[in-house]
Short mmCIF file of C-alpha atoms in Angstrom, two decimals:
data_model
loop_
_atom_site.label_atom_id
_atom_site.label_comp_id
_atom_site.label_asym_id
_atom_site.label_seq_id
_atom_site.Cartn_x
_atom_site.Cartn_y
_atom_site.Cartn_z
CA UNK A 1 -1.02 -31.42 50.05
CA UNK A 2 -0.63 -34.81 49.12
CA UNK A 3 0.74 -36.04 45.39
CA UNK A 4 -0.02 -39.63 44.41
CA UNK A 5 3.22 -41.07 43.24
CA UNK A 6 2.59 -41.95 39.73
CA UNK A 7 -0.22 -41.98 37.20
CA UNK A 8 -3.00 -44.10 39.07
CA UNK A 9 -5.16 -44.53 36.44
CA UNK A 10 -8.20 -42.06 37.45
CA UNK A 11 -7.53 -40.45 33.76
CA UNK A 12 -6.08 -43.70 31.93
CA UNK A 13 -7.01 -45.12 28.50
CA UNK A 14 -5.66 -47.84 26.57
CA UNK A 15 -2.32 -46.42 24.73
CA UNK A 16 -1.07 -44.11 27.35
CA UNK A 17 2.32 -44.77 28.37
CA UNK A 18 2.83 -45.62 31.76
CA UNK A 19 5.74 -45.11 33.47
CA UNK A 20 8.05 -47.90 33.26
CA UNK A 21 7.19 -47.11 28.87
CA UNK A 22 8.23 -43.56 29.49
CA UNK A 23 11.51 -44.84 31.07
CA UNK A 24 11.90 -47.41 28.34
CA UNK A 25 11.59 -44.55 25.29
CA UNK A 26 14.14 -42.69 27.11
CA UNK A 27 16.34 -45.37 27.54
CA UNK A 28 16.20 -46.52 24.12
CA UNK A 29 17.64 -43.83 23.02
CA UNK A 30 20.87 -44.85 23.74
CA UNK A 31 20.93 -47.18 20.81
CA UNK A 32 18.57 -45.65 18.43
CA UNK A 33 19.07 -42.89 15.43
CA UNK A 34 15.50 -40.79 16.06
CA UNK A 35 13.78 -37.99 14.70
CA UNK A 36 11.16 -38.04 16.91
CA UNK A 37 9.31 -35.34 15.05
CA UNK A 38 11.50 -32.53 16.19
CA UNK A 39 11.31 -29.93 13.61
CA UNK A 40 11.36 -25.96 14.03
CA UNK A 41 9.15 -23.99 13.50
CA UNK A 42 6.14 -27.19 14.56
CA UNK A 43 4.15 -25.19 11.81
CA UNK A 44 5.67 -23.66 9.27
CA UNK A 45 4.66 -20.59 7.43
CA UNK A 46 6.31 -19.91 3.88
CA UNK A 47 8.19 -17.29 5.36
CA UNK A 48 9.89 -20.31 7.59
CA UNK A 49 12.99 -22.01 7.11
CA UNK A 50 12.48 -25.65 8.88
CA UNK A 51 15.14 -27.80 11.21
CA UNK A 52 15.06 -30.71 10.84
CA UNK A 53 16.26 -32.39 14.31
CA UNK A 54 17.47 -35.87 15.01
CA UNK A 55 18.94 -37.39 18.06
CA UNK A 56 21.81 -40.23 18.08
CA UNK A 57 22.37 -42.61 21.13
CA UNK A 58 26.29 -43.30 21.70
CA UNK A 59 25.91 -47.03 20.28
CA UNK A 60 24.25 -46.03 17.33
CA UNK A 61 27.16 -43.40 16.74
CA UNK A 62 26.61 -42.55 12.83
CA UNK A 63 29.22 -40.76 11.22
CA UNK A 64 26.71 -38.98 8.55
CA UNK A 65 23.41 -38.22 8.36
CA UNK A 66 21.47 -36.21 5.36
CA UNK A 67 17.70 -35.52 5.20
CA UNK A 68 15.89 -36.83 1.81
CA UNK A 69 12.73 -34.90 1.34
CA UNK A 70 10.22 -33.99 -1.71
CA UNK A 71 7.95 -31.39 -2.16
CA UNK A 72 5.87 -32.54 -4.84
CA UNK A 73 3.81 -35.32 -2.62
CA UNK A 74 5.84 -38.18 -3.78
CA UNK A 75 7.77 -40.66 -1.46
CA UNK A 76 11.22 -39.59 -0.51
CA UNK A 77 11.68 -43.30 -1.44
CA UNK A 78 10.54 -42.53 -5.22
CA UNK A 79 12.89 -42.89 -8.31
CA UNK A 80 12.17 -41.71 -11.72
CA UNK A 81 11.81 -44.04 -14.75
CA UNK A 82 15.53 -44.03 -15.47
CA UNK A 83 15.60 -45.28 -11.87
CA UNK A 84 17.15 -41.48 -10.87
CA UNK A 85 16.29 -40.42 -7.41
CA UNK A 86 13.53 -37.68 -7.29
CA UNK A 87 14.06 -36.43 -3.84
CA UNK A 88 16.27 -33.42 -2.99
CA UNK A 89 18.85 -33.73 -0.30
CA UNK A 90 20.06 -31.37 2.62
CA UNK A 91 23.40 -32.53 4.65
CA UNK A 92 22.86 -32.72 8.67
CA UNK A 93 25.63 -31.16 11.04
CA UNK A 94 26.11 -32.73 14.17
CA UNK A 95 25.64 -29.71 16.55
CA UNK A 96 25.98 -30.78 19.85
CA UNK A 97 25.66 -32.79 22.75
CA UNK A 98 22.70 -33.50 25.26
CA UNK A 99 22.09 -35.27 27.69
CA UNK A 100 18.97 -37.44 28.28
CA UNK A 101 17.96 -39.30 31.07
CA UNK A 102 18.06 -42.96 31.34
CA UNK A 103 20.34 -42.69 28.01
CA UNK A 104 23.06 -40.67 29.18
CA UNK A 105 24.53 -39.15 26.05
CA UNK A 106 22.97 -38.42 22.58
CA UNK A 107 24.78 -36.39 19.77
CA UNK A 108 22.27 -33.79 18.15
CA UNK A 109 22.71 -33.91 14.47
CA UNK A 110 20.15 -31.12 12.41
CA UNK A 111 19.85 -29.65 8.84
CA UNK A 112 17.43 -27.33 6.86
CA UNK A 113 15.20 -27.90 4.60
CA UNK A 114 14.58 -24.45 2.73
CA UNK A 115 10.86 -22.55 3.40
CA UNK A 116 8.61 -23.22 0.51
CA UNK A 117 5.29 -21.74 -0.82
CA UNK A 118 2.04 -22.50 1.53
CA UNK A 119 0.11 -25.69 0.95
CA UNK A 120 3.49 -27.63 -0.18
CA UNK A 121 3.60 -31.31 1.30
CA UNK A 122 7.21 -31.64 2.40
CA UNK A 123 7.92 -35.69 3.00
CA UNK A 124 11.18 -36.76 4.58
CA UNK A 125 13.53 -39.13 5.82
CA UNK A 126 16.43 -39.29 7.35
CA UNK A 127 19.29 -41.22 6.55
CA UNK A 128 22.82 -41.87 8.43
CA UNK A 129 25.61 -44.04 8.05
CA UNK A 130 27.65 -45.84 10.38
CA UNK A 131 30.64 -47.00 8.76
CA UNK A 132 29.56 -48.56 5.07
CA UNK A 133 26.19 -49.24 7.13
CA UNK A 134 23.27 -47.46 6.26
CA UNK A 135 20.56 -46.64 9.42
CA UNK A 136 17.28 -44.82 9.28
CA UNK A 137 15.63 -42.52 11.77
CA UNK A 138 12.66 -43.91 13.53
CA UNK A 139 9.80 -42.17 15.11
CA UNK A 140 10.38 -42.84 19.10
CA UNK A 141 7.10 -41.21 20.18
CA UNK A 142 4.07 -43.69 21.26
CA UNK A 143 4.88 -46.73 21.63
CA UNK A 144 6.90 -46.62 18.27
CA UNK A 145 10.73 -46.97 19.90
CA UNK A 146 10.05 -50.24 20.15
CA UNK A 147 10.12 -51.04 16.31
CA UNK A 148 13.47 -51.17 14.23
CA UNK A 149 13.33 -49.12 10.97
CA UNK A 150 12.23 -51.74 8.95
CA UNK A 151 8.98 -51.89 10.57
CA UNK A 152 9.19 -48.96 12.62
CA UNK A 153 8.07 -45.25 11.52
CA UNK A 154 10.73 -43.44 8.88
CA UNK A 155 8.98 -41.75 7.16
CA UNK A 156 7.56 -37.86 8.40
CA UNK A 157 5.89 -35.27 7.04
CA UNK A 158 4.44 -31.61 7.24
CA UNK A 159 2.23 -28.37 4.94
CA UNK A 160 3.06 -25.50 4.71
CA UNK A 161 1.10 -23.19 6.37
CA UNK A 162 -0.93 -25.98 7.42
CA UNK A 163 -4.10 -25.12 9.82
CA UNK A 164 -2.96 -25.08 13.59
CA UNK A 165 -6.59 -24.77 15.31
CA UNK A 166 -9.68 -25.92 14.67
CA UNK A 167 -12.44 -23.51 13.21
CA UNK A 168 -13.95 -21.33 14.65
CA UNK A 169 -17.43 -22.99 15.10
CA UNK A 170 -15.59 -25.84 16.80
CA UNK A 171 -13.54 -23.31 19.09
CA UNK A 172 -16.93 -21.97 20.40
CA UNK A 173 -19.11 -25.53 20.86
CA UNK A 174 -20.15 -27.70 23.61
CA UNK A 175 -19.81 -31.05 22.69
CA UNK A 176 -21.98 -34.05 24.10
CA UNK A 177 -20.53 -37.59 23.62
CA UNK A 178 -22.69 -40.50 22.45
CA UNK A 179 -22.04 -43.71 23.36
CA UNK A 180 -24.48 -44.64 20.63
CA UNK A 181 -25.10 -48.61 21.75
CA UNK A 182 -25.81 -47.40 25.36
CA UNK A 183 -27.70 -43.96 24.83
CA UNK A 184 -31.49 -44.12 23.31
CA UNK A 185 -33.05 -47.03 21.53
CA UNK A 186 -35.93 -45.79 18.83
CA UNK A 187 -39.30 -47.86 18.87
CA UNK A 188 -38.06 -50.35 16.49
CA UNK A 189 -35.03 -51.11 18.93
CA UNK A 190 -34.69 -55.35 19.66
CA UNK A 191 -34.78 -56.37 23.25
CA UNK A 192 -32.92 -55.11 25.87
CA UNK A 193 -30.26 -57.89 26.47
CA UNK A 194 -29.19 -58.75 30.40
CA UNK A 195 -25.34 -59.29 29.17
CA UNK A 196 -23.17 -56.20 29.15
CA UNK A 197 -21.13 -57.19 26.45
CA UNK A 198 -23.71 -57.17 24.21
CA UNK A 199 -25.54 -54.87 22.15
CA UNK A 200 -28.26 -53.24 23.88
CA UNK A 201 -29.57 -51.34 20.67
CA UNK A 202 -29.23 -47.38 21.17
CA UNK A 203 -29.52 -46.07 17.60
CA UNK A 204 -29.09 -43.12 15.34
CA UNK A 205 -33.19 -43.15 15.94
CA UNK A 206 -32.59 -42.71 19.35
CA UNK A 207 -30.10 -39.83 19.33
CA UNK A 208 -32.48 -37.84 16.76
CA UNK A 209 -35.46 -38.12 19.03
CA UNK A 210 -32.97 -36.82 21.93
CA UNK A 211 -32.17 -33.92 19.41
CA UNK A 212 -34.58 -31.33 21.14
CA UNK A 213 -33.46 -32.08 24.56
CA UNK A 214 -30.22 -31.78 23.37
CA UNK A 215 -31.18 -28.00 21.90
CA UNK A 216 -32.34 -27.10 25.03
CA UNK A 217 -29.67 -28.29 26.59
CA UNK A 218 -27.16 -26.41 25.08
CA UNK A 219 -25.18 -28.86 22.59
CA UNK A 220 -23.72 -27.73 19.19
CA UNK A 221 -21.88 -30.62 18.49
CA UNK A 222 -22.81 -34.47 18.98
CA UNK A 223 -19.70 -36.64 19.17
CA UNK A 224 -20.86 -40.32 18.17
CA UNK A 225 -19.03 -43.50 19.09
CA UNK A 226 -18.18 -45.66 15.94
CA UNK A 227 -21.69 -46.72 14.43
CA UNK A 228 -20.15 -49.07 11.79
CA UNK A 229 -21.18 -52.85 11.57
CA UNK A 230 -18.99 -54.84 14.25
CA UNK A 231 -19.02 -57.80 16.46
CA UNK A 232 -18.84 -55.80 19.89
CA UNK A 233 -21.18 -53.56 21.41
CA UNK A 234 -18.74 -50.30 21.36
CA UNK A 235 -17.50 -50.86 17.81
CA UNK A 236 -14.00 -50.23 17.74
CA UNK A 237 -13.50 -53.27 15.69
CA UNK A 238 -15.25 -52.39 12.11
CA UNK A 239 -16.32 -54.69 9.19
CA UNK A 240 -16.96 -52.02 7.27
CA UNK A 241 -15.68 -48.03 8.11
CA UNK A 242 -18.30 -46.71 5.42
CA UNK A 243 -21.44 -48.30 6.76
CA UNK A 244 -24.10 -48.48 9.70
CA UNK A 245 -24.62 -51.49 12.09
CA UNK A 246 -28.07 -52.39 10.92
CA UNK A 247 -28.68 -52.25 14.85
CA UNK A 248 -27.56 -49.34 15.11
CA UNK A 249 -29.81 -47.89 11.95
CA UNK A 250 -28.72 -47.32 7.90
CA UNK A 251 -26.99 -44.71 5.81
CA UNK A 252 -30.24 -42.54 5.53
CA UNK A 253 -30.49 -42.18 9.38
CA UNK A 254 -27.73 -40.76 9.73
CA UNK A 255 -28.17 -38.35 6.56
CA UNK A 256 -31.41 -37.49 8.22
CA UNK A 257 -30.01 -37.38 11.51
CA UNK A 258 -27.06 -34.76 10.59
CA UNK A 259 -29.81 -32.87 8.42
CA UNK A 260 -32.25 -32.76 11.46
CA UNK A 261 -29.20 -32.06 13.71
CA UNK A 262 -28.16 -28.48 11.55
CA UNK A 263 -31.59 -27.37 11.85
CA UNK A 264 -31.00 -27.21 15.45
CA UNK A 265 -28.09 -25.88 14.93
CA UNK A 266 -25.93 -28.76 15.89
CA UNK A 267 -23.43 -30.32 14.25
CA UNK A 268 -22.58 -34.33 14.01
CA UNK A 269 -18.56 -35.56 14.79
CA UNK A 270 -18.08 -38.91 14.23
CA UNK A 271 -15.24 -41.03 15.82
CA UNK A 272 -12.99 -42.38 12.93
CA UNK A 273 -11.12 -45.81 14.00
CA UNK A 274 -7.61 -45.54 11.43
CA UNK A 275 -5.30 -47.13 13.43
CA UNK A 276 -6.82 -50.76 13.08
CA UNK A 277 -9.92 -53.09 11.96
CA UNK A 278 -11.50 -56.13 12.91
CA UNK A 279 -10.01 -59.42 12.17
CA UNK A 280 -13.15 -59.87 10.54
CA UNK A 281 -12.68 -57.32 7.87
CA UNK A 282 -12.59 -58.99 4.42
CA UNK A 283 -9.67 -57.31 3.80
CA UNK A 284 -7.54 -58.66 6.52
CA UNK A 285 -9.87 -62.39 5.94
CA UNK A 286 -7.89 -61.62 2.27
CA UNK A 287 -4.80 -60.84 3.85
CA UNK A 288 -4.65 -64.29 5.53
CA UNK A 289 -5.89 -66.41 2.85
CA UNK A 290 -3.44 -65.77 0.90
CA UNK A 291 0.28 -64.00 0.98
CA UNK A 292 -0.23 -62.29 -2.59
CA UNK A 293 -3.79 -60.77 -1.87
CA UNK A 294 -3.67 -56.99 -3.15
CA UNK A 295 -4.74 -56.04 0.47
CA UNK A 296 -1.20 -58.25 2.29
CA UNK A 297 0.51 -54.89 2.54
CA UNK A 298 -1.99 -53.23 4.09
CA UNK A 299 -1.24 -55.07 7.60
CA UNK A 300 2.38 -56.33 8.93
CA UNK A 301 2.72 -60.14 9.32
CA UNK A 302 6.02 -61.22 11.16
CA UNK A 303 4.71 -64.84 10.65
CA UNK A 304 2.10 -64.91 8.10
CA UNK A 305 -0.49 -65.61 8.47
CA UNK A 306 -1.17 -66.08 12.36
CA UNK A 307 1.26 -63.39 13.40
CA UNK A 308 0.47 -60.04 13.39
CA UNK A 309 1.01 -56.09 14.18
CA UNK A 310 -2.30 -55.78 16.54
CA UNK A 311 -3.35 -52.98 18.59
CA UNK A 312 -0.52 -52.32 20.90
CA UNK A 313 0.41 -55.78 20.38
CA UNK A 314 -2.00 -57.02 22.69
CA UNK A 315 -5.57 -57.72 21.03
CA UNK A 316 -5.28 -60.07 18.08
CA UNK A 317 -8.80 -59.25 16.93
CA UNK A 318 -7.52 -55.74 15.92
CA UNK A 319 -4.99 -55.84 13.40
CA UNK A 320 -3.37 -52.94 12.68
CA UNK A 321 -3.15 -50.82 9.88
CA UNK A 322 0.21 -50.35 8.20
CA UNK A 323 -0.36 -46.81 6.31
CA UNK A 324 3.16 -47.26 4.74
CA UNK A 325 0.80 -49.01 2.25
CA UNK A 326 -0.65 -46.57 -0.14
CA UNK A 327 -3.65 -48.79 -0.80
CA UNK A 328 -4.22 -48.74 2.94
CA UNK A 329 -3.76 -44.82 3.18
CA UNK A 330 -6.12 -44.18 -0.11
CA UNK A 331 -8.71 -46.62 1.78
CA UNK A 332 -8.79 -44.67 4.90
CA UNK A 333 -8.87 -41.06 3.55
CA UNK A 334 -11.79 -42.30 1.17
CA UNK A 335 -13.75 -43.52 4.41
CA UNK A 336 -13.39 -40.25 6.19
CA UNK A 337 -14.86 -38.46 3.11
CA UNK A 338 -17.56 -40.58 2.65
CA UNK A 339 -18.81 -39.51 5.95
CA UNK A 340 -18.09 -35.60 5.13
CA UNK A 341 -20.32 -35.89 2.01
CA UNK A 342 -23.06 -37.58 4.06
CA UNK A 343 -22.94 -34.47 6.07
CA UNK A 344 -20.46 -35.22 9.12
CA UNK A 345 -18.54 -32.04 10.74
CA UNK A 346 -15.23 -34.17 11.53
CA UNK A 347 -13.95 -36.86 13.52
CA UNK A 348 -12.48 -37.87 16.68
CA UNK A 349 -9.80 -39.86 15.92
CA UNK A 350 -8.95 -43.06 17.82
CA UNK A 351 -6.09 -43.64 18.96
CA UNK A 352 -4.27 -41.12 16.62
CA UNK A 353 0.00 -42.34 18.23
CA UNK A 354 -0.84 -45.72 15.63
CA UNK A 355 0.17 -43.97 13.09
CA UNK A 356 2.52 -41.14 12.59
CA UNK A 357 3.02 -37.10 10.67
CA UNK A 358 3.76 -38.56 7.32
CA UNK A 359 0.01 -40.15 7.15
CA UNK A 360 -1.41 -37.20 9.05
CA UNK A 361 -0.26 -34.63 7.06
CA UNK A 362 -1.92 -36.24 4.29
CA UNK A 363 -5.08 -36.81 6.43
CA UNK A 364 -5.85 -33.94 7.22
CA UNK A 365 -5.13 -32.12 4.21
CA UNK A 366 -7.15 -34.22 2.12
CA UNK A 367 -10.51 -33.64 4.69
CA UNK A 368 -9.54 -29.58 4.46
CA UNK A 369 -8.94 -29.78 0.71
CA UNK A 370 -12.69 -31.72 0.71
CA UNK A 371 -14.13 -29.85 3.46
CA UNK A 372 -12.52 -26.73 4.94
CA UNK A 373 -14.67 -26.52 8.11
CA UNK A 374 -13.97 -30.10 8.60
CA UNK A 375 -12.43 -30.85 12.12
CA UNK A 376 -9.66 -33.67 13.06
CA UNK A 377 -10.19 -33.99 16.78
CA UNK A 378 -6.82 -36.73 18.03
CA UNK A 379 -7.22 -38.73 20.95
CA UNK A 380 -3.56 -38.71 21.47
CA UNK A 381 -3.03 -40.15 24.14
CA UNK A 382 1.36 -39.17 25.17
CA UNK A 383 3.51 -37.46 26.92
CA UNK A 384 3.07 -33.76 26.51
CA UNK A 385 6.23 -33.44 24.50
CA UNK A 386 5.19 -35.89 22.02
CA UNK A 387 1.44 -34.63 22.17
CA UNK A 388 2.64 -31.03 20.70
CA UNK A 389 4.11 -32.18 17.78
CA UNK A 390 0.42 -32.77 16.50
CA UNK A 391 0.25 -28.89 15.66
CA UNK A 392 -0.03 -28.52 12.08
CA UNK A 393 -0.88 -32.14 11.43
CA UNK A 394 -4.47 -32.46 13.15
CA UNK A 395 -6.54 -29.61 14.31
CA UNK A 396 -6.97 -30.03 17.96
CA UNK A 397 -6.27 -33.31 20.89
CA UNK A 398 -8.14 -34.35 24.02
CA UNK A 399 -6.50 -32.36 27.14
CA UNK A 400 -5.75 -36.05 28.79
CA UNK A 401 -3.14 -34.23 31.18
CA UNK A 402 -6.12 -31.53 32.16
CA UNK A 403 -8.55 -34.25 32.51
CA UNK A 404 -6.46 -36.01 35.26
CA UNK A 405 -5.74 -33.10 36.80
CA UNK A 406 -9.07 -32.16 37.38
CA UNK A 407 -10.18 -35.60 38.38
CA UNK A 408 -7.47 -35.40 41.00
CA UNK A 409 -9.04 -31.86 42.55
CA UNK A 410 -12.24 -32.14 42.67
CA UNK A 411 -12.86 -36.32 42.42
CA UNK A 412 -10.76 -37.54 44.47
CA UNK A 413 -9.19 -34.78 46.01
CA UNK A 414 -5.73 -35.31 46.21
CA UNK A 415 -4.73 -32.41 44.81
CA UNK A 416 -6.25 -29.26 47.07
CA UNK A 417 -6.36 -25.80 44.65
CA UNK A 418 -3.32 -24.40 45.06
CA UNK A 419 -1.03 -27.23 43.25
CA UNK A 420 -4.48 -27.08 40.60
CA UNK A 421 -3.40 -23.84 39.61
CA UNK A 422 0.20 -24.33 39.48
CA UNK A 423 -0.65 -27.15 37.14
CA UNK A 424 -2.48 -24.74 35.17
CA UNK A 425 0.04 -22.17 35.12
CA UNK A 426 2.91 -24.69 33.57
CA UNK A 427 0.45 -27.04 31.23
CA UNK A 428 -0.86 -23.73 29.28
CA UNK A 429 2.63 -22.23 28.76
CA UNK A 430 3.89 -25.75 27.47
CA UNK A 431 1.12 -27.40 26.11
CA UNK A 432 0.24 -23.89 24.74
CA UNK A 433 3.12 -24.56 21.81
CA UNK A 434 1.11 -27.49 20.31
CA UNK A 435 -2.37 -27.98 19.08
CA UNK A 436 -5.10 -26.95 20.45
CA UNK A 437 -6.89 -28.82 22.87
CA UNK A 438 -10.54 -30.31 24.31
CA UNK A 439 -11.38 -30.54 27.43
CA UNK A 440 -13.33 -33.33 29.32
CA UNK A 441 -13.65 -34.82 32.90
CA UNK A 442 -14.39 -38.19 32.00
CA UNK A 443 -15.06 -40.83 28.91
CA UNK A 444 -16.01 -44.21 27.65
CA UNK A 445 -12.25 -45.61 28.71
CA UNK A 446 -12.39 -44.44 32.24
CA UNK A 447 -14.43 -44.62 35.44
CA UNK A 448 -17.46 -41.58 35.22
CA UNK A 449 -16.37 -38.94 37.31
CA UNK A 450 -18.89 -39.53 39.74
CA UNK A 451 -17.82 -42.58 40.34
CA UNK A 452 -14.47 -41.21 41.57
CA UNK A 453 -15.97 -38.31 43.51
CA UNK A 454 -17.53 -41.29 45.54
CA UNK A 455 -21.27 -40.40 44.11
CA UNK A 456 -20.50 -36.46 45.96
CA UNK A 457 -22.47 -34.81 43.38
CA UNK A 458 -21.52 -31.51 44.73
CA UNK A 459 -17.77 -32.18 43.72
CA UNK A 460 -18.79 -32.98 40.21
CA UNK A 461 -20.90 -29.64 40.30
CA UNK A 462 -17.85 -28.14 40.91
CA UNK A 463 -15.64 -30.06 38.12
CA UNK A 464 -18.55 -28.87 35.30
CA UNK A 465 -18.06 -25.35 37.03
CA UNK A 466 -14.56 -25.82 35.92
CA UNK A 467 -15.08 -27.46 32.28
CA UNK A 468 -17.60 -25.14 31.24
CA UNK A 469 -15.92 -21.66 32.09
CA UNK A 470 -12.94 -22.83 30.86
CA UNK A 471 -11.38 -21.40 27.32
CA UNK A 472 -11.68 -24.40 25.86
CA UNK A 473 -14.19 -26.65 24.40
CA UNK A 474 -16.18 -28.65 27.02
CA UNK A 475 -17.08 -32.31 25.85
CA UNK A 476 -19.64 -33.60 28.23
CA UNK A 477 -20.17 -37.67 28.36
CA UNK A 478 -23.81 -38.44 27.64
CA UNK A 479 -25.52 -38.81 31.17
CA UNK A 480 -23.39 -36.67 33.38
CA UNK A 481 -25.98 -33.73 33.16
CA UNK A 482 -28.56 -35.96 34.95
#
């Protein structure tokens, strides 16, 4: 049995951490206050008292810490009109402690924060103090460590007796994913174009002729690719989150589509892009024009206007979106229900580590509240750790770790069955403690599983064995049937 020595990128998307990242949160640590979203119970009942855990590195060395939290909604940062503090406050004890590799040793410092009645928002921060200096904990998860407090995460969040699976008609579907430019053009489709990077016109048309194939097929649930207008071809950069790319069709196809779509049986789950928008987006062309537009706060300039947050600080047409603004946060929750009332089952979330509890708590409660069967599917794409403190916030994650594993099996074989099953054994005992999750062989962000296998089609007959028997839901990438 052979084990390739690190991630090689057979089940790699943009956002996962590779290794050298993984050593670099660890080691950070070592300097760094962090909560980290370490609370106990992950999804607390109103029978549950919660701790509240945060970690201190040996150069931060605070002397005090105390969690400020609220259970009304508000901001932990909120003061009254006499300017009086509205939160309630519950001292942290330092309790021990740990070592942690790469940081050597961090002090554990915890407190409680009382149970409360179910469907209570609890938001929180935690404060310390080293010396007369006052330090915040940060969210170290993702890529996240790398901010300071100031324009890191701080602020955290969770409901009571929030949901921690998806419902049941999600538990029991097969999902097929659309990549919507590249699936089915309808007869009114423009030219097929010779350059890959543009669009090649697959429509909602397209994927509601497909719908009785689909039937037979077996699909309950069609997973669609962003459809909003946008300059590329896969649409991850959106003008506009609560419209159609007129290539891609209008408003009413989709109604029609999700309405012709039930009939059958099946239900629609579109992919929700939160975490950033185009540069193009008149909001951020606002932003830039001027430093007092109403929409400035919604992205973080560190030299206005050219310098910018972007996704994972890399792609300067995506500015991210800083949800510490509540005109940002209202905007995004208002797009996802738009969608709902045109008669979408839920989204899969992109790239769901860009932003952290505090905004998904509020996410997700607002779909529920709107839409109780709704689901919140998170590509979160972490270590397994991090990955589990999603239960309670969002319904259900992509099984990334499962997918690689399986693409190591039976693709390109360098696992043989027996370390398969080990794997098993340990990932559903740990990963069993956080949300549930979707399984998948392959996606838009990585090579088709065939590819891998070498084009052995019996090997990916084998994988699909796998997916499909499996208890969890299968997502199947449009094509990989043929």
């Amino acid at each position: 049995m052979s084990h390739p020595p690190s991630n090689v990128d057979i089940a790699g998307v943009p956002g996962d951490l590779p290794p050298d990242q993984v050593v670099a949160r660890y080691a950070s640590a070592r300097y760094q206050f962090r909560h980290d979203n370490a609370i106990d119970p992950a999804a607390p009942t109103e029978s549950d008292d919660v701790t509240i855990t945060a970690f201190c590195g040996t150069v931060a060395a605070i002397a005090s810490a105390v969690v400020v939290y609220t259970t009304d909604g508000t901001s932990p940062d909120d003061v009254d009109a006499t300017g009086k503090r509205t939160a309630h406050v519950a001292s942290m004890v330092r309790v021990s402690v740990q070592w942690m590799p790469f940081a050597d040793y961090v002090e554990v410092w915890q407190a409680v924060i009382p149970r409360q009645p179910n469907g209570t928002t609890v938001r929180y921060r935690i404060d310390g103090a080293i010396g007369d200096r006052a330090i915040r904990a940060i969210d170290g998860h993702g890529f996240w460590f790398r901010y300071p407090e100031e324009s890191g995460i701080t602020c955290f969040a969770y409901r009571v007796g929030s949901r921690t699976a998806p419902p049941d008609w999600f538990r029991d579907a097969v999902v097929y994913q659309v990549f919507i430019d590249r699936f089915r053009r309808g007869a009114d489709a423009p030219p097929l174009s010779t350059d890959l990077q543009k669009k090649h016109g697959g429509n909602l048309r397209g994927v509601r002729d497909a719908l009785p194939y689909l039937q037979e097929l077996g699909i309950t649930c069609i997973w669609l690719t962003p459809i909003g207008p946008a300059p590329s071809y896969h649409r991850y950069d959106s003008t506009d989150p609560t419209q159609v790319d007129p290539v891609a069709g209008t408003v009413d196809d989709f109604v029609e589509l999700s309405r012709d779509a039930a009939a059958r049986g099946i239900r629609i789950m579109l992919d929700f892009v939160p975490s950033h928008l185009s540069s193009k987006h008149p909001a951020f062309v606002d932003a830039t024009q001027s430093p007092d537009s109403p929409y400035a706060d919604w992205f973080v300039f560190y030299d206005w206007p050219d310098r910018y947050r972007s996704f994972l600080e890399t792609v300067a047409t995506l500015p991210s979106i800083d949800t510490n603004s509540r005109g940002a946060r209202a905007y995004l929750i208002q797009c996802a229900r738009v969608w709902l009332e045109r008669g979408a089952a839920g989204f899969r979330i992109d790239h769901a580590i860009g932003h952290g509890s505090d905004f998904w708590t509020e996410f997700a409660s607002a779909l529920h509240d709107a839409q109780p069967d709704a689901v919140t599917l998170a590509e979160a794409t972490d270590t397994p750790d991090a990955v589990n403190t999603y239960r309670g916030r969002l319904d259900s994650v992509l099984d990334f770790p499962l997918a690689a594993a399986i693409r190591r099996t039976f693709g390109t074989l360098e696992w043989d069955i027996a370390a398969f099953d080990g794997f098993l054994s340990y990932h559903e005992e740990f990963a069993g403690r956080g949300p549930y999750r979707v399984a998948f062989i392959d996606n838009h962000d990585m090579d088709r599983f065939l590819h891998i296998s070498g084009g052995d089609v019996r090997r990916l007959k084998v994988a699909l064995f796998f997916l499909l028997t499996y208890p969890r839901t299968p997502v199947l990438y449009y094509g990989t049937e043929v």
